[in-house]
PDB file of C-alpha atoms and ligand atoms in Angstrom:
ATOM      1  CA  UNK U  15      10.977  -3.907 -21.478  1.00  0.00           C
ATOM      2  CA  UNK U  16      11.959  -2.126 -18.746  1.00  0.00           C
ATOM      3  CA  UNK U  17       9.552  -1.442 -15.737  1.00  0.00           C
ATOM      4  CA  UNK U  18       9.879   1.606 -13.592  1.00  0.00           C
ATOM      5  CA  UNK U  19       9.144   0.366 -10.537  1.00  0.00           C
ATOM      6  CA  UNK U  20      10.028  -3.512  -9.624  1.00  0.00           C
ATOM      7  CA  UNK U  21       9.419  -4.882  -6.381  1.00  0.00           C
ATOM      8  CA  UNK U  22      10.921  -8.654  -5.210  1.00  0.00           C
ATOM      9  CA  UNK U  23       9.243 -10.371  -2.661  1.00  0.00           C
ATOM     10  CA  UNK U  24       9.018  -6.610  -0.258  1.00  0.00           C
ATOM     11  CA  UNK U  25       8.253  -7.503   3.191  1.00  0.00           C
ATOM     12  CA  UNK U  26       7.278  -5.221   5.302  1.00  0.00           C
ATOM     13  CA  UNK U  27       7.281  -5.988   9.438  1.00  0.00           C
ATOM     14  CA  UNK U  28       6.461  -2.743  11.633  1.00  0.00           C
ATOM     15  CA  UNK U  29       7.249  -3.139  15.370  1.00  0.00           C
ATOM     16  CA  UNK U  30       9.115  -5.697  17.212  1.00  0.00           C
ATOM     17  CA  UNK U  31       9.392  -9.372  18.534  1.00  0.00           C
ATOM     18  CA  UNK U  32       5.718  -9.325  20.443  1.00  0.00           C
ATOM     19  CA  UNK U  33       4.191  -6.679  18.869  1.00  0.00           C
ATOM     20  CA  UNK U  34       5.161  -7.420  15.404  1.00  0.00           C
ATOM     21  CA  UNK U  35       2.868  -6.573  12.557  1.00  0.00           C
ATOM     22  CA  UNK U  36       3.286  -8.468   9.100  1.00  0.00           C
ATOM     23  CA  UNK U  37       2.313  -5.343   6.553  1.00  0.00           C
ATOM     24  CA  UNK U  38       3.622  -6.840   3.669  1.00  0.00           C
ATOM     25  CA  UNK U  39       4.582 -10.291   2.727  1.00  0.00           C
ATOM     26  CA  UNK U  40       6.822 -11.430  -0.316  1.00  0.00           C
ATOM     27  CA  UNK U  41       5.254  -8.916  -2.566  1.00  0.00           C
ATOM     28  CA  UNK U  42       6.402  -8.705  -5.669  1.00  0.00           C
ATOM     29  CA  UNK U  43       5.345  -6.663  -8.912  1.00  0.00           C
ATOM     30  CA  UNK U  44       6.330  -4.527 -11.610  1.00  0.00           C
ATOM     31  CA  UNK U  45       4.551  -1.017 -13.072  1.00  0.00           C
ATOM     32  CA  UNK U  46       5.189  -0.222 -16.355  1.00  0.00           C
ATOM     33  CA  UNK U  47       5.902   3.440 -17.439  1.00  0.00           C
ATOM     34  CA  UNK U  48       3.231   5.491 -18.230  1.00  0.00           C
ATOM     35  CA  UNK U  49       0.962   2.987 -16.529  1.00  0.00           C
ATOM     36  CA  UNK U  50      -2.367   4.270 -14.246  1.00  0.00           C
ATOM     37  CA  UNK U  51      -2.714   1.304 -11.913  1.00  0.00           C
ATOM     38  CA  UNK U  52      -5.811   0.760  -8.440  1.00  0.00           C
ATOM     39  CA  UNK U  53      -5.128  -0.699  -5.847  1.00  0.00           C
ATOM     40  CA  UNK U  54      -7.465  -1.819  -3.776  1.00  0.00           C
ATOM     41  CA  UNK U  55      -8.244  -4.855  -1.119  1.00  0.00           C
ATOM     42  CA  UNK U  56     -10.024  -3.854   2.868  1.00  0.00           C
ATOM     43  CA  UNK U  57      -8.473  -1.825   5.546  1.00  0.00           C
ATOM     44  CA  UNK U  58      -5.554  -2.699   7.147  1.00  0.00           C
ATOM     45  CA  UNK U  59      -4.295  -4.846   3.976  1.00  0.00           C
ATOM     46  CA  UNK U  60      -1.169  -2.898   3.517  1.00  0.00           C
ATOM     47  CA  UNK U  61      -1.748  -0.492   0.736  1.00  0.00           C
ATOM     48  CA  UNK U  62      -0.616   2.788   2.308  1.00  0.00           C
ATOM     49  CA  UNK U  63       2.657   0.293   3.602  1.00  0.00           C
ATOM     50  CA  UNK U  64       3.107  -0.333  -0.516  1.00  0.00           C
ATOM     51  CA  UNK U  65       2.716   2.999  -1.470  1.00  0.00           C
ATOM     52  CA  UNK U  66       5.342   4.930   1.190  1.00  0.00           C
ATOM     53  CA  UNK U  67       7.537   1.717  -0.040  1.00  0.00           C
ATOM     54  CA  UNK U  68       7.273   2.745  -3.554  1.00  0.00           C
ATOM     55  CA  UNK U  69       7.846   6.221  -2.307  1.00  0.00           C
ATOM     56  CA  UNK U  70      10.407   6.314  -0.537  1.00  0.00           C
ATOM     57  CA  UNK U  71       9.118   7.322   2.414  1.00  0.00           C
ATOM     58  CA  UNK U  72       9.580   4.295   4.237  1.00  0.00           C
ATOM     59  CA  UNK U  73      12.149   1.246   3.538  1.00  0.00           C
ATOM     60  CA  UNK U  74      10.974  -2.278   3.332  1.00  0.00           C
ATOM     61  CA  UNK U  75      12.261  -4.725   6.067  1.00  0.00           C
ATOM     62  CA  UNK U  76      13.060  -7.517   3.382  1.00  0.00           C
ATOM     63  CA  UNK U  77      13.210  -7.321  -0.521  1.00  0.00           C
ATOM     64  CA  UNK U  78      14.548  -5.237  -3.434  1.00  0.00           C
ATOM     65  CA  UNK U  79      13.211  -2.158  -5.038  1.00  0.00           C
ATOM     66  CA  UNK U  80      14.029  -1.273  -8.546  1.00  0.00           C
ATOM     67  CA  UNK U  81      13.454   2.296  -9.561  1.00  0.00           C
ATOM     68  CA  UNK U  82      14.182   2.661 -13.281  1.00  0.00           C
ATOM     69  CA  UNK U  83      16.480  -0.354 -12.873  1.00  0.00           C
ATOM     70  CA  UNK U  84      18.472   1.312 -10.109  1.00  0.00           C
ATOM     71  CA  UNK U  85      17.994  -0.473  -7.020  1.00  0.00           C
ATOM     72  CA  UNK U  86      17.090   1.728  -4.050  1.00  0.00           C
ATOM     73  CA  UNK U  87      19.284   1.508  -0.730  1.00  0.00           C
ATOM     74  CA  UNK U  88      17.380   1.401   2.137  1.00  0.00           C
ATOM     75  CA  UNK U  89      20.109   2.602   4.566  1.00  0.00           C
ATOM     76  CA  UNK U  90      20.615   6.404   2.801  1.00  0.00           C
ATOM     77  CA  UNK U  91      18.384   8.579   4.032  1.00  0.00           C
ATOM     78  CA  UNK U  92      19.552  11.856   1.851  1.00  0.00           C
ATOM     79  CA  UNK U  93      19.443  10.226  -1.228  1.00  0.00           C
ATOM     80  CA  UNK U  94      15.788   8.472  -0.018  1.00  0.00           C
ATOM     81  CA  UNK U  95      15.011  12.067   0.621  1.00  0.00           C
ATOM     82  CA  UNK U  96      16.079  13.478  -2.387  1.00  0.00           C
ATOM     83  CA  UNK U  97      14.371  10.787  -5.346  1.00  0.00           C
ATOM     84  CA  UNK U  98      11.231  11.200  -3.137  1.00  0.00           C
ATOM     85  CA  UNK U  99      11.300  14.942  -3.940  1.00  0.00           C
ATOM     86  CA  UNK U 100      12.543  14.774  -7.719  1.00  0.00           C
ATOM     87  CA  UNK U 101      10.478  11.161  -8.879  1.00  0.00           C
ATOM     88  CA  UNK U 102       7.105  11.411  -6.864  1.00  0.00           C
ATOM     89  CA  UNK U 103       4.519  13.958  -6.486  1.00  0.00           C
ATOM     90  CA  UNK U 104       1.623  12.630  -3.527  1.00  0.00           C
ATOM     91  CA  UNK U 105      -1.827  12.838  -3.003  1.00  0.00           C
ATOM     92  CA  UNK U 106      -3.564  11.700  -0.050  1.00  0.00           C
ATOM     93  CA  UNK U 107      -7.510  11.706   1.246  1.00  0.00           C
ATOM     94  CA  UNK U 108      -6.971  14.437   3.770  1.00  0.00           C
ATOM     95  CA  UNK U 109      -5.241  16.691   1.153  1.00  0.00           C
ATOM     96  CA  UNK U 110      -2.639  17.699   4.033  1.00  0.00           C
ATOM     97  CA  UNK U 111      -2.807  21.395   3.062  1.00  0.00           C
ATOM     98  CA  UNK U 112      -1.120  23.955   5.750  1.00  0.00           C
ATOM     99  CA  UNK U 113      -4.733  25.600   6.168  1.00  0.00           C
ATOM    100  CA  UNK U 114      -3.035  28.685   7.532  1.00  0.00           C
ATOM    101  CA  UNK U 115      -1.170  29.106   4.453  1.00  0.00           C
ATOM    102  CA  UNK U 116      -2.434  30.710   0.693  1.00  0.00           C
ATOM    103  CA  UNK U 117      -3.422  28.298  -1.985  1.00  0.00           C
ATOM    104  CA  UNK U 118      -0.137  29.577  -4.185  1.00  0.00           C
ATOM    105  CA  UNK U 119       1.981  28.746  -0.666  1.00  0.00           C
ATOM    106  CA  UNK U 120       0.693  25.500  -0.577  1.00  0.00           C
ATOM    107  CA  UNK U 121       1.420  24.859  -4.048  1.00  0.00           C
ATOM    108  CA  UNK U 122       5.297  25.896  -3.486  1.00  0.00           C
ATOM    109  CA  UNK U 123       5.868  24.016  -0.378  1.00  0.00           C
ATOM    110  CA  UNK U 124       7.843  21.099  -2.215  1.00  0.00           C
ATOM    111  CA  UNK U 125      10.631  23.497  -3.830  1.00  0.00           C
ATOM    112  CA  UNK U 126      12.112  24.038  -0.442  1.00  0.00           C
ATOM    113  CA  UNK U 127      13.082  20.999  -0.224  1.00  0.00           C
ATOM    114  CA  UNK U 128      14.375  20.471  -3.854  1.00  0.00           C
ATOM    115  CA  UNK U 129      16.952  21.031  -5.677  1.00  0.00           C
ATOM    116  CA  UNK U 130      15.329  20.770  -9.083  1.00  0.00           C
ATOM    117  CA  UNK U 131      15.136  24.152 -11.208  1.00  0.00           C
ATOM    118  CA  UNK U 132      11.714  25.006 -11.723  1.00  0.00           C
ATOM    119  CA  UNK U 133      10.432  28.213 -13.031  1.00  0.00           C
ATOM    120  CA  UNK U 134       8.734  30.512 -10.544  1.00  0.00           C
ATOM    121  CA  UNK U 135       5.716  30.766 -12.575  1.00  0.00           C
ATOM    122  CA  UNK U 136       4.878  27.110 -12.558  1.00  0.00           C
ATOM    123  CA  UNK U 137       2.874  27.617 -10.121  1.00  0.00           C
ATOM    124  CA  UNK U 138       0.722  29.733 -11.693  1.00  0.00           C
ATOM    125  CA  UNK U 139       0.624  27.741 -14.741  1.00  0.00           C
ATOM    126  CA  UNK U 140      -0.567  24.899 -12.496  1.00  0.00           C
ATOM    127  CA  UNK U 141      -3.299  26.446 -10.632  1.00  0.00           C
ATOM    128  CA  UNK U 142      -4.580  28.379 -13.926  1.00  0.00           C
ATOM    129  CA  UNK U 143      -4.635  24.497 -15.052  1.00  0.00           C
ATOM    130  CA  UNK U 144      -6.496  23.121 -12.157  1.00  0.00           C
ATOM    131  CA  UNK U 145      -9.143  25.663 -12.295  1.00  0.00           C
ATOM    132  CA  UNK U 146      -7.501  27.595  -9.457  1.00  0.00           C
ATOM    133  CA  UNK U 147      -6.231  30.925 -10.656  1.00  0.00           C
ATOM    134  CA  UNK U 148      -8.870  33.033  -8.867  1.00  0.00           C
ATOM    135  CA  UNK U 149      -8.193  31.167  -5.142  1.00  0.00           C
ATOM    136  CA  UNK U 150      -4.541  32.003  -5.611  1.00  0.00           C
ATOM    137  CA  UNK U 151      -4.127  34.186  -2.715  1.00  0.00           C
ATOM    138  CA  UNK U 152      -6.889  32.564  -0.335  1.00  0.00           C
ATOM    139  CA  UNK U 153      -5.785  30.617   2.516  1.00  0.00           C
ATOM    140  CA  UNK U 154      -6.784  26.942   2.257  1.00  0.00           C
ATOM    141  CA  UNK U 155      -9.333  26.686   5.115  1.00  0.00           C
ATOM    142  CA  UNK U 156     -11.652  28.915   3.292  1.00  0.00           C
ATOM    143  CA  UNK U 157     -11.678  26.129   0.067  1.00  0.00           C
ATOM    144  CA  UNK U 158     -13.992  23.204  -0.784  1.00  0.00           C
ATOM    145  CA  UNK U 159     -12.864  19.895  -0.456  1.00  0.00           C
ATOM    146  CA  UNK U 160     -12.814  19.621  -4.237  1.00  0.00           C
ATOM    147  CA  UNK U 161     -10.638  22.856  -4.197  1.00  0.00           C
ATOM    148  CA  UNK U 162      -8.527  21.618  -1.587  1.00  0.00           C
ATOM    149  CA  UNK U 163      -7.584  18.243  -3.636  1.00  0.00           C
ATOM    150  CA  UNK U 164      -6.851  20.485  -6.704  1.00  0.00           C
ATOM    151  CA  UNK U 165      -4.624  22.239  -4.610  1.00  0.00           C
ATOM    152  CA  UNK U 166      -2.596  19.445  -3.491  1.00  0.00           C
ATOM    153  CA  UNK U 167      -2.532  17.446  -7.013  1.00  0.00           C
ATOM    154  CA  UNK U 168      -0.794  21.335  -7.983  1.00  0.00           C
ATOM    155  CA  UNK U 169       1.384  20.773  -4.848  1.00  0.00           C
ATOM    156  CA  UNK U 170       2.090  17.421  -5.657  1.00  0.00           C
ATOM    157  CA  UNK U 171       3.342  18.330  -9.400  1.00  0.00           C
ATOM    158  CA  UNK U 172       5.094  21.441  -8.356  1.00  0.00           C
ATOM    159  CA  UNK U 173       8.310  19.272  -9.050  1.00  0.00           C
ATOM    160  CA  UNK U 174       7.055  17.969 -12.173  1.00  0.00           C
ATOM    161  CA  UNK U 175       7.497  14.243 -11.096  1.00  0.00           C
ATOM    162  CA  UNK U 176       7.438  11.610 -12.960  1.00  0.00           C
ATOM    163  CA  UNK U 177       5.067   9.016 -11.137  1.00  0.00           C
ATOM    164  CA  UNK U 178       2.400   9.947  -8.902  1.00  0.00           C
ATOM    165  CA  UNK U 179       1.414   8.704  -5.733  1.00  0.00           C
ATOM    166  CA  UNK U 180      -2.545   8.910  -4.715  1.00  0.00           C
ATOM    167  CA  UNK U 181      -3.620   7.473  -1.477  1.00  0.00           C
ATOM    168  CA  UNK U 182      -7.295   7.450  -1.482  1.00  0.00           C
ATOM    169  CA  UNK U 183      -7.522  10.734  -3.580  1.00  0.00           C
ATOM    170  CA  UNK U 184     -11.077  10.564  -3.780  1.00  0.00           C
ATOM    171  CA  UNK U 185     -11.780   9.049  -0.128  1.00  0.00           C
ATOM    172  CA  UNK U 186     -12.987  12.696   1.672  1.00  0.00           C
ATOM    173  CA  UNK U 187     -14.942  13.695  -1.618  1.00  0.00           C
ATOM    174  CA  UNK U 188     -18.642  13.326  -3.088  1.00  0.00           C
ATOM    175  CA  UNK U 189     -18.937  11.422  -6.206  1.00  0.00           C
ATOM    176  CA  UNK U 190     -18.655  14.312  -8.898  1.00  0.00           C
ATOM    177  CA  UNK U 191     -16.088  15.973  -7.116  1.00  0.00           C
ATOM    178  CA  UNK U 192     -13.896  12.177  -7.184  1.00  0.00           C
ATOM    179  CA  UNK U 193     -14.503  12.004 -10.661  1.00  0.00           C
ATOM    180  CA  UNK U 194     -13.361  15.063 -11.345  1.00  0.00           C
ATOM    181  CA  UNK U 195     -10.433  14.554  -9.211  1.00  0.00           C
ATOM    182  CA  UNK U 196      -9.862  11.550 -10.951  1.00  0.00           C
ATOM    183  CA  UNK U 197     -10.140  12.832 -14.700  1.00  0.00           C
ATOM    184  CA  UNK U 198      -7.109  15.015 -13.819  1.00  0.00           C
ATOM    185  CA  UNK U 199      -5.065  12.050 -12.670  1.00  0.00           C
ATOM    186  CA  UNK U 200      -6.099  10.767 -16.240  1.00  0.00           C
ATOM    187  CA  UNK U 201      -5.816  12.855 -18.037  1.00  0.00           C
ATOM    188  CA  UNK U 202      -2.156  13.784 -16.204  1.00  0.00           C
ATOM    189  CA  UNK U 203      -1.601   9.773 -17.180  1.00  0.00           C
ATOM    190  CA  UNK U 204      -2.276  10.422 -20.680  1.00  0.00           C
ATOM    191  CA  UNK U 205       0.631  13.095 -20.737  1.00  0.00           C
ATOM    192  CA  UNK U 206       2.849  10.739 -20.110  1.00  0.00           C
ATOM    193  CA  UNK U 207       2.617  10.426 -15.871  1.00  0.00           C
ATOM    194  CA  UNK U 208       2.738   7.243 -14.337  1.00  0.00           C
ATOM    195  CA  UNK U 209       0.161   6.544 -11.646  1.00  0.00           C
ATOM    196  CA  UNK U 210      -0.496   4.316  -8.688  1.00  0.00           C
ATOM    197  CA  UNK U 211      -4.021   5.156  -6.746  1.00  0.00           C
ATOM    198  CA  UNK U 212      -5.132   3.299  -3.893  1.00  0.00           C
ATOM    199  CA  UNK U 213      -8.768   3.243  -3.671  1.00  0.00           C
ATOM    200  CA  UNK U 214     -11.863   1.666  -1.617  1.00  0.00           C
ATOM    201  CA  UNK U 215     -14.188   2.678  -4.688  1.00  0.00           C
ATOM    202  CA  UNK U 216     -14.931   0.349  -7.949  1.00  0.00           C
ATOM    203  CA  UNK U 217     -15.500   3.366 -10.044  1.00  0.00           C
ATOM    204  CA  UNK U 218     -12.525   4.844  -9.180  1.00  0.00           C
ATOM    205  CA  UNK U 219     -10.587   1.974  -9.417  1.00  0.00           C
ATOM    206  CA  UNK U 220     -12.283   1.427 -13.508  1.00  0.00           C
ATOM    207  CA  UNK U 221     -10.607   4.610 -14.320  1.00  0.00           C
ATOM    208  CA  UNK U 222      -7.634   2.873 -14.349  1.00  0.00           C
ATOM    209  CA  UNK U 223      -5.687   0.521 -16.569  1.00  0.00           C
ATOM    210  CA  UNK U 224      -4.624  -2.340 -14.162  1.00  0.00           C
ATOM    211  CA  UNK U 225      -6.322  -3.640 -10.992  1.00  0.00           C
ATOM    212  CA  UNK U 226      -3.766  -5.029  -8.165  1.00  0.00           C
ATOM    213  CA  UNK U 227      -5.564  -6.260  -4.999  1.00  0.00           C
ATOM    214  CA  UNK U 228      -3.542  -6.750  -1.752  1.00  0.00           C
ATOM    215  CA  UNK U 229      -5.323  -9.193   0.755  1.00  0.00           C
ATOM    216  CA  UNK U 230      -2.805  -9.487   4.457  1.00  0.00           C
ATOM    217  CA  UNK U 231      -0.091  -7.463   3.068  1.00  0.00           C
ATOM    218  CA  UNK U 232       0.053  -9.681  -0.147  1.00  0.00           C
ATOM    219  CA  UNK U 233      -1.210  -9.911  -3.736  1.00  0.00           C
ATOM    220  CA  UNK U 234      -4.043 -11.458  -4.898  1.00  0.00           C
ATOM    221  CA  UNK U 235      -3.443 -13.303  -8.043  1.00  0.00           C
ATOM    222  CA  UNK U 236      -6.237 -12.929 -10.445  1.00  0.00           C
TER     223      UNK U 236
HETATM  224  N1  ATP V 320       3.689   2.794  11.594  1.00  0.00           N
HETATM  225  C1  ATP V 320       3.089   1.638  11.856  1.00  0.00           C
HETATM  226  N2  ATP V 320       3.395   0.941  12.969  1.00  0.00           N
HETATM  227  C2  ATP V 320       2.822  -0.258  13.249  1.00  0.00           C
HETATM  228  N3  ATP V 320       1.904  -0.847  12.470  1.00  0.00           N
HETATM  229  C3  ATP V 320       1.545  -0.203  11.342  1.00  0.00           C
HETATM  230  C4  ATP V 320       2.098   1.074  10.981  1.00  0.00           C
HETATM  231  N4  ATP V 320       1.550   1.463   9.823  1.00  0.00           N
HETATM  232  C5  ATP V 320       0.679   0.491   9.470  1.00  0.00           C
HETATM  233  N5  ATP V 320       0.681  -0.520  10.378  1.00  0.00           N
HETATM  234  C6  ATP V 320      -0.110  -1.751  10.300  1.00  0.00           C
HETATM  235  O1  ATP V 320       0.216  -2.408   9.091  1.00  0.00           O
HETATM  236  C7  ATP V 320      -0.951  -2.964   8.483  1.00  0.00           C
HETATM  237  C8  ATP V 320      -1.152  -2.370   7.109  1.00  0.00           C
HETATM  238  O2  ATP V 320      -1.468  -0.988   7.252  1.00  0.00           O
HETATM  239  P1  ATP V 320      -1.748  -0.023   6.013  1.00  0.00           P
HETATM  240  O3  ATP V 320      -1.848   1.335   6.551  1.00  0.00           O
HETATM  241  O4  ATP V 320      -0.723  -0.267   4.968  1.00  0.00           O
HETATM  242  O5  ATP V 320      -3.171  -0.566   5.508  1.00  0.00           O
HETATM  243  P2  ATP V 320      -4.140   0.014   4.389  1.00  0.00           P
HETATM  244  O6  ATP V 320      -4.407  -1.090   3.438  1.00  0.00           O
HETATM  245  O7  ATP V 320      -3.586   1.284   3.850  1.00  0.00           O
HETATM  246  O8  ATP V 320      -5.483   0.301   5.219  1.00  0.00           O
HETATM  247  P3  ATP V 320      -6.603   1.470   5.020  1.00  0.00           P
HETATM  248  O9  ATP V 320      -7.435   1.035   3.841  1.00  0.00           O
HETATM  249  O10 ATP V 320      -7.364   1.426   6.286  1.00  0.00           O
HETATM  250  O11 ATP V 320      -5.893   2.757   4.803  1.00  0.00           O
HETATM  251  C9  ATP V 320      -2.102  -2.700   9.455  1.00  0.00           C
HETATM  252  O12 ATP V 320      -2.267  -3.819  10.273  1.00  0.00           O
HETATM  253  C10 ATP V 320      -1.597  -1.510  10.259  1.00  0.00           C
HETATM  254  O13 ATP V 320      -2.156  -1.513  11.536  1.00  0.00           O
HETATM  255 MG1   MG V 321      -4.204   3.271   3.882  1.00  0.00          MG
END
């Protein structure tokens, strides 16, 4: 079977000589498609590093990626650039919303920098989906935090991705509000999305199929 994301033995080292930080070390794993995987393990243990890896928003210093058995090349930065836009859709605990800007604004951000056709009324169709139709037109620093998240899972499926990128989705929100947050990434998941969410909460972390803990940049075998 093929995986859609394979990792061998990523190491990740930010800084240099004296002031080098070991993020990562000989990770390796595989997520199938249409999987909705946690993972989880204390601060500092390198999830974010694993999840801008598998994003493409930052190369590994060591190691092979495999993204639907293509093997991404750290060194191009366009084509980094451009599967980023057209294969992932993020999500991360602050939301990072322009607060200045409408909800519908927010949503549309991503297009600008993609080349993918996508009907102009997707966005619409996504915020009528997310409960969001009436806050079209109000500028994000007037929403809930709930709202806000909503907002940016739109935003982050603007370019109908295929795999979806959560970095502590549910970190800034209450308990109800994280749930439902999270029964949208499910439910997403059940359509067919695969998901990776990084997570400090157990609950959270139930919600999903597979459990990978990282421990000093590496993975805990369980
Ligand atoms: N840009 C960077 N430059 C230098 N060191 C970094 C950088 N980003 C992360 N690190 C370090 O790499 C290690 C892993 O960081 P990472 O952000 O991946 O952890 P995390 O598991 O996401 O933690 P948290 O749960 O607090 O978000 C930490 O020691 C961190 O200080
Ligand atoms: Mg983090």
């Amino acid at each position: 079977m093929m995986s859609i994301i394979k990792l061998e033995n990523i190491t990740k080292i930010y800084g240099k000589k004296d002031n080098e930080v070991r993020a990562l070390s000989n990770v390796s794993l595989s997520i199938e498609k249409g999987e909705i995987v946690a993972v989880v393990g204390p601060s500092g243990s390198g999830k974010s590093t694993l999840l801008n890896i598998i994003g493409c928003i930052d190369s590994p210093t060591e190691g092979s990626y495999w993204l639907d058995n293509s093997l991404i090349k750290n060194s191009k930065q366009k084509d980094m650039a451009r599967i980023r836009n057209e294969r992932f859709g993020f999500v991360v605990q602050d939301f990072a919303l322009v607060e200045r800007y409408t909800v519908k604004k927010n949503v549309l951000i991503p297009l600008s920098y993609s080349s993918k056709k996508i009907s102009k009324n997707r966005a619409d169709e996504l915020l009528e989906r997310l409960g969001l139709s009436e806050k079209k037109n109000v500028l994000a620093s007037d929403l809930s935090g709930g709202q806000r998240q909503r907002v940016a899972i739109a935003r982050a499926l603007i370019n109908d991705p295929d795999i979806i990128l959560a970095d502590e989705p549910t970190g800034a929100l209450d308990k109800n509000t994280g749930f439902e947050v999270m029964k949208i990434l499910t439910e997403l998941n059940e359509e067919g999305k695969t998901i990776i969410v990084v997570t400090h909460n157990s609950r959270v972390a139930e919600m999903c199929s597979r459990v990978i803990t990282i421990e000093d940049g590496m993975i805990r075998n369980t």
